[in-house]
Amino acid sequence: MALKSQPRVRVPAQAKAGEVIEIKTLISHEMESGQRKDAAGKTVPRDIINTFQAAFNGKPFFTAEWFTSISANPYQSFFFKAKESGEFTFTWKDDAGAEQKATAKLTVA
């Protein structure tokens, strides 16, 4: 099952060998904490994105575990030292088992 939203990822298309680049990601998700009640007074079940992972050429290099205090539409930025050309894969997983993936290519000159 996939998450319903389309993630947004910003990765430079090119970098020099050894250059540190910033990667920015954003995904739309309501991030229901499980502490709110609906109109009938019943607790709305928790439904958050709980794991984010970034991999380069199939090797994970960044993982974040998110908890109920994370905001809706979570934004994550981090840095990566470019050594070779390849492809990033970004994966978000939520409490319901749904996941969303995005990819981006990097050329190292």
PDB file of C-alpha atoms in Angstrom:
ATOM      1  CA  MET A   1       0.000   0.000   0.000  1.00  0.00           C
ATOM      2  CA  ALA A   2       1.297   3.486  -0.813  1.00  0.00           C
ATOM      3  CA  LEU A   3       0.783   6.741   1.001  1.00  0.00           C
ATOM      4  CA  LYS A   4      -1.639   9.028  -0.822  1.00  0.00           C
ATOM      5  CA  SER A   5       0.635  12.054  -1.089  1.00  0.00           C
ATOM      6  CA  GLN A   6       3.418  12.827  -3.520  1.00  0.00           C
ATOM      7  CA  PRO A   7       6.703  13.548  -1.717  1.00  0.00           C
ATOM      8  CA  ARG A   8       8.868  16.485  -2.714  1.00  0.00           C
ATOM      9  CA  VAL A   9      12.639  16.061  -2.792  1.00  0.00           C
ATOM     10  CA  ARG A  10      15.391  18.582  -3.567  1.00  0.00           C
ATOM     11  CA  VAL A  11      18.760  17.114  -4.487  1.00  0.00           C
ATOM     12  CA  PRO A  12      21.372  18.961  -6.571  1.00  0.00           C
ATOM     13  CA  ALA A  13      21.679  17.332 -10.009  1.00  0.00           C
ATOM     14  CA  GLN A  14      25.472  17.649  -9.951  1.00  0.00           C
ATOM     15  CA  ALA A  15      28.240  17.892  -7.376  1.00  0.00           C
ATOM     16  CA  LYS A  16      32.027  17.804  -7.290  1.00  0.00           C
ATOM     17  CA  ALA A  17      33.774  14.794  -5.775  1.00  0.00           C
ATOM     18  CA  GLY A  18      34.023  15.332  -2.012  1.00  0.00           C
ATOM     19  CA  GLU A  19      31.445  18.129  -1.965  1.00  0.00           C
ATOM     20  CA  VAL A  20      28.896  18.097   0.857  1.00  0.00           C
ATOM     21  CA  ILE A  21      25.381  18.641  -0.494  1.00  0.00           C
ATOM     22  CA  GLU A  22      22.142  19.411   1.327  1.00  0.00           C
ATOM     23  CA  ILE A  23      19.120  17.217   0.648  1.00  0.00           C
ATOM     24  CA  LYS A  24      15.620  18.463   1.498  1.00  0.00           C
ATOM     25  CA  THR A  25      12.469  16.352   1.668  1.00  0.00           C
ATOM     26  CA  LEU A  26       8.820  17.101   2.384  1.00  0.00           C
ATOM     27  CA  ILE A  27       5.776  14.847   2.381  1.00  0.00           C
ATOM     28  CA  SER A  28       2.124  15.696   2.994  1.00  0.00           C
ATOM     29  CA  HIS A  29       0.516  13.667   5.785  1.00  0.00           C
ATOM     30  CA  GLU A  30      -1.970  14.620   8.505  1.00  0.00           C
ATOM     31  CA  MET A  31       0.054  12.844  11.214  1.00  0.00           C
ATOM     32  CA  GLU A  32      -2.826  11.979  13.543  1.00  0.00           C
ATOM     33  CA  SER A  33      -1.373  11.691  17.065  1.00  0.00           C
ATOM     34  CA  GLY A  34      -4.005   9.330  18.485  1.00  0.00           C
ATOM     35  CA  GLN A  35      -4.906  11.768  21.268  1.00  0.00           C
ATOM     36  CA  ARG A  36      -7.710  13.666  19.540  1.00  0.00           C
ATOM     37  CA  LYS A  37     -11.392  12.738  19.790  1.00  0.00           C
ATOM     38  CA  ASP A  38     -13.906  12.810  16.960  1.00  0.00           C
ATOM     39  CA  ALA A  39     -17.406  14.387  17.078  1.00  0.00           C
ATOM     40  CA  ALA A  40     -18.792  11.240  18.769  1.00  0.00           C
ATOM     41  CA  GLY A  41     -16.146  11.389  21.508  1.00  0.00           C
ATOM     42  CA  LYS A  42     -14.159   8.388  20.277  1.00  0.00           C
ATOM     43  CA  THR A  43     -10.388   8.563  20.081  1.00  0.00           C
ATOM     44  CA  VAL A  44      -9.101   8.996  16.533  1.00  0.00           C
ATOM     45  CA  PRO A  45      -6.509   6.238  15.977  1.00  0.00           C
ATOM     46  CA  ARG A  46      -2.855   7.215  15.684  1.00  0.00           C
ATOM     47  CA  ASP A  47      -1.634   7.403  12.084  1.00  0.00           C
ATOM     48  CA  ILE A  48       1.786   8.972  11.623  1.00  0.00           C
ATOM     49  CA  ILE A  49       4.742   8.452   9.338  1.00  0.00           C
ATOM     50  CA  ASN A  50       7.061   6.697  11.767  1.00  0.00           C
ATOM     51  CA  THR A  51      10.109   5.960   9.615  1.00  0.00           C
ATOM     52  CA  PHE A  52      12.034   7.859   6.961  1.00  0.00           C
ATOM     53  CA  GLN A  53      15.062   6.368   5.228  1.00  0.00           C
ATOM     54  CA  ALA A  54      17.475   7.662   2.581  1.00  0.00           C
ATOM     55  CA  ALA A  55      19.684   5.300   0.573  1.00  0.00           C
ATOM     56  CA  PHE A  56      22.307   5.934  -2.093  1.00  0.00           C
ATOM     57  CA  ASN A  57      22.888   3.222  -4.690  1.00  0.00           C
ATOM     58  CA  GLY A  58      20.910   0.821  -2.498  1.00  0.00           C
ATOM     59  CA  LYS A  59      22.900   1.482   0.698  1.00  0.00           C
ATOM     60  CA  PRO A  60      21.012   3.246   3.531  1.00  0.00           C
ATOM     61  CA  PHE A  61      22.917   6.222   4.949  1.00  0.00           C
ATOM     62  CA  PHE A  62      20.259   8.176   6.864  1.00  0.00           C
ATOM     63  CA  THR A  63      17.317   6.938   8.955  1.00  0.00           C
ATOM     64  CA  ALA A  64      14.899   8.920  11.114  1.00  0.00           C
ATOM     65  CA  GLU A  65      12.312   7.500  13.504  1.00  0.00           C
ATOM     66  CA  TRP A  66       9.430   9.890  14.064  1.00  0.00           C
ATOM     67  CA  PHE A  67       6.987   9.870  16.979  1.00  0.00           C
ATOM     68  CA  THR A  68       3.645  11.484  17.809  1.00  0.00           C
ATOM     69  CA  SER A  69       5.146  14.927  18.374  1.00  0.00           C
ATOM     70  CA  ILE A  70       6.259  15.245  14.727  1.00  0.00           C
ATOM     71  CA  SER A  71       4.346  17.897  12.814  1.00  0.00           C
ATOM     72  CA  ALA A  72       1.932  17.325   9.970  1.00  0.00           C
ATOM     73  CA  ASN A  73       3.602  17.396   6.546  1.00  0.00           C
ATOM     74  CA  PRO A  74       7.060  16.551   7.918  1.00  0.00           C
ATOM     75  CA  TYR A  75      10.121  18.238   6.439  1.00  0.00           C
ATOM     76  CA  GLN A  76      13.526  16.602   6.768  1.00  0.00           C
ATOM     77  CA  SER A  77      16.855  18.001   5.615  1.00  0.00           C
ATOM     78  CA  PHE A  78      20.294  16.439   5.955  1.00  0.00           C
ATOM     79  CA  PHE A  79      23.724  16.421   4.323  1.00  0.00           C
ATOM     80  CA  PHE A  80      25.543  13.923   2.107  1.00  0.00           C
ATOM     81  CA  LYS A  81      29.171  13.823   0.954  1.00  0.00           C
ATOM     82  CA  ALA A  82      29.215  13.165  -2.791  1.00  0.00           C
ATOM     83  CA  LYS A  83      31.795  10.568  -3.792  1.00  0.00           C
ATOM     84  CA  GLU A  84      30.300   8.949  -6.901  1.00  0.00           C
ATOM     85  CA  SER A  85      27.393   9.278  -9.294  1.00  0.00           C
ATOM     86  CA  GLY A  86      24.262   7.332  -8.488  1.00  0.00           C
ATOM     87  CA  GLU A  87      20.662   7.355  -7.375  1.00  0.00           C
ATOM     88  CA  PHE A  88      19.042   8.269  -4.070  1.00  0.00           C
ATOM     89  CA  THR A  89      15.979   6.396  -2.851  1.00  0.00           C
ATOM     90  CA  PHE A  90      13.827   7.993  -0.142  1.00  0.00           C
ATOM     91  CA  THR A  91      11.236   5.911   1.731  1.00  0.00           C
ATOM     92  CA  TRP A  92       8.509   7.012   4.164  1.00  0.00           C
ATOM     93  CA  LYS A  93       6.488   4.402   6.146  1.00  0.00           C
ATOM     94  CA  ASP A  94       3.432   5.032   8.313  1.00  0.00           C
ATOM     95  CA  ASP A  95       1.625   3.205  11.144  1.00  0.00           C
ATOM     96  CA  ALA A  96      -0.825   1.565   8.726  1.00  0.00           C
ATOM     97  CA  GLY A  97       2.040  -0.082   6.844  1.00  0.00           C
ATOM     98  CA  ALA A  98       1.729   2.214   3.828  1.00  0.00           C
ATOM     99  CA  GLU A  99       4.892   3.494   2.232  1.00  0.00           C
ATOM    100  CA  GLN A 100       5.915   6.052  -0.358  1.00  0.00           C
ATOM    101  CA  LYS A 101       9.162   6.205  -2.296  1.00  0.00           C
ATOM    102  CA  ALA A 102      10.898   8.885  -4.308  1.00  0.00           C
ATOM    103  CA  THR A 103      14.147   8.820  -6.246  1.00  0.00           C
ATOM    104  CA  ALA A 104      16.669  11.401  -7.435  1.00  0.00           C
ATOM    105  CA  LYS A 105      19.875  11.115  -9.442  1.00  0.00           C
ATOM    106  CA  LEU A 106      23.211  12.701  -8.621  1.00  0.00           C
ATOM    107  CA  THR A 107      26.073  13.139 -11.088  1.00  0.00           C
ATOM    108  CA  VAL A 108      29.536  13.596  -9.582  1.00  0.00           C
ATOM    109  CA  ALA A 109      32.051  15.279 -11.846  1.00  0.00           C
TER     110      ALA A 109
END
